[in-house]
Coordinates of C-alpha atoms in Angstrom, one line a residue:
X712 CA 68.4 81.3 46.4
X713 CA 68.1 84.5 48.4
X714 CA 67.9 86.6 45.2
X715 CA 65.3 84.2 43.8
X716 CA 63.2 84.5 47.0
X717 CA 63.5 88.3 46.9
X718 CA 62.5 88.5 43.2
X719 CA 59.2 86.7 44.0
X720 CA 58.8 88.9 47.1
X721 CA 58.9 86.0 49.5
X722 CA 60.1 86.9 52.9
X723 CA 62.7 84.6 54.4
X724 CA 64.5 84.5 57.7
X725 CA 67.0 81.8 57.0
X726 CA 68.3 79.9 54.0
X727 CA 70.1 76.6 54.6
X728 CA 72.2 75.0 51.9
X729 CA 72.7 71.4 52.5
X730 CA 76.0 70.0 51.1
X731 CA 76.1 66.5 52.8
X732 CA 73.2 64.9 51.1
X733 CA 75.3 61.9 49.8
X734 CA 76.0 60.7 53.3
X735 CA 74.5 57.3 54.2
X736 CA 71.0 57.5 55.7
X737 CA 70.5 56.4 59.3
X738 CA 69.5 52.9 60.0
X739 CA 66.1 54.0 61.4
X740 CA 65.3 55.7 58.2
X741 CA 66.3 52.7 56.3
X742 CA 64.2 50.5 58.5
X743 CA 61.3 52.9 58.0
X744 CA 61.7 52.6 54.2
X745 CA 61.7 48.9 54.4
X746 CA 58.6 48.9 56.5
X747 CA 56.9 50.9 53.9
X748 CA 58.1 48.5 51.2
X749 CA 56.7 45.5 53.2
X750 CA 53.4 47.1 53.4
X751 CA 53.1 47.3 49.6
X752 CA 51.0 44.5 48.2
X753 CA 50.1 45.3 44.6
X754 CA 53.2 46.4 42.7
X755 CA 56.2 45.7 45.0
X756 CA 59.6 46.6 43.3
X757 CA 61.9 43.6 42.9
X758 CA 65.4 43.4 44.4
X759 CA 67.1 44.1 41.0
X760 CA 65.3 47.5 40.8
X761 CA 66.0 48.4 44.4
X762 CA 69.7 47.5 43.9
X763 CA 69.9 49.5 40.7
X764 CA 68.4 52.6 42.4
X765 CA 70.4 52.1 45.7
X766 CA 72.2 55.5 45.5
X767 CA 69.2 57.4 44.4
X768 CA 67.1 55.9 47.3
X769 CA 69.8 56.7 49.9
X770 CA 69.8 60.3 48.6
X771 CA 66.1 60.5 49.1
X772 CA 66.2 59.0 52.4
X773 CA 68.9 61.3 53.5
X774 CA 66.9 64.2 52.1
X775 CA 64.0 63.2 54.2
X776 CA 66.1 63.0 57.4
X777 CA 67.4 66.5 56.8
X778 CA 64.1 67.9 56.0
X779 CA 62.7 66.6 59.2
X780 CA 65.7 67.8 61.2
X781 CA 66.0 71.3 59.7
X782 CA 62.4 72.3 59.0
X783 CA 60.5 71.2 62.0
X784 CA 59.6 74.8 62.8
X785 CA 59.4 76.2 59.3
X786 CA 56.4 77.7 57.7
X787 CA 57.6 77.1 54.2
X788 CA 60.2 74.8 52.8
X789 CA 61.5 75.2 49.2
X790 CA 63.6 72.4 47.7

């Protein structure tokens, strides 16, 4: 990642590689997601679709947590 940033002449001060993205998301994050789902009125996903994408959804929720935690003072985030 560092060599890629240098190649495009992007200054960087810290590069963080996050290996634990497959951990379970926190209950607060899951509750926030369920709240968003409850607010959808038009094309709400059914339970089968939610269950089929459970791991993918958890990974995205976990990434959102880590993004909030690690980049609250960042000027640029590249994922």
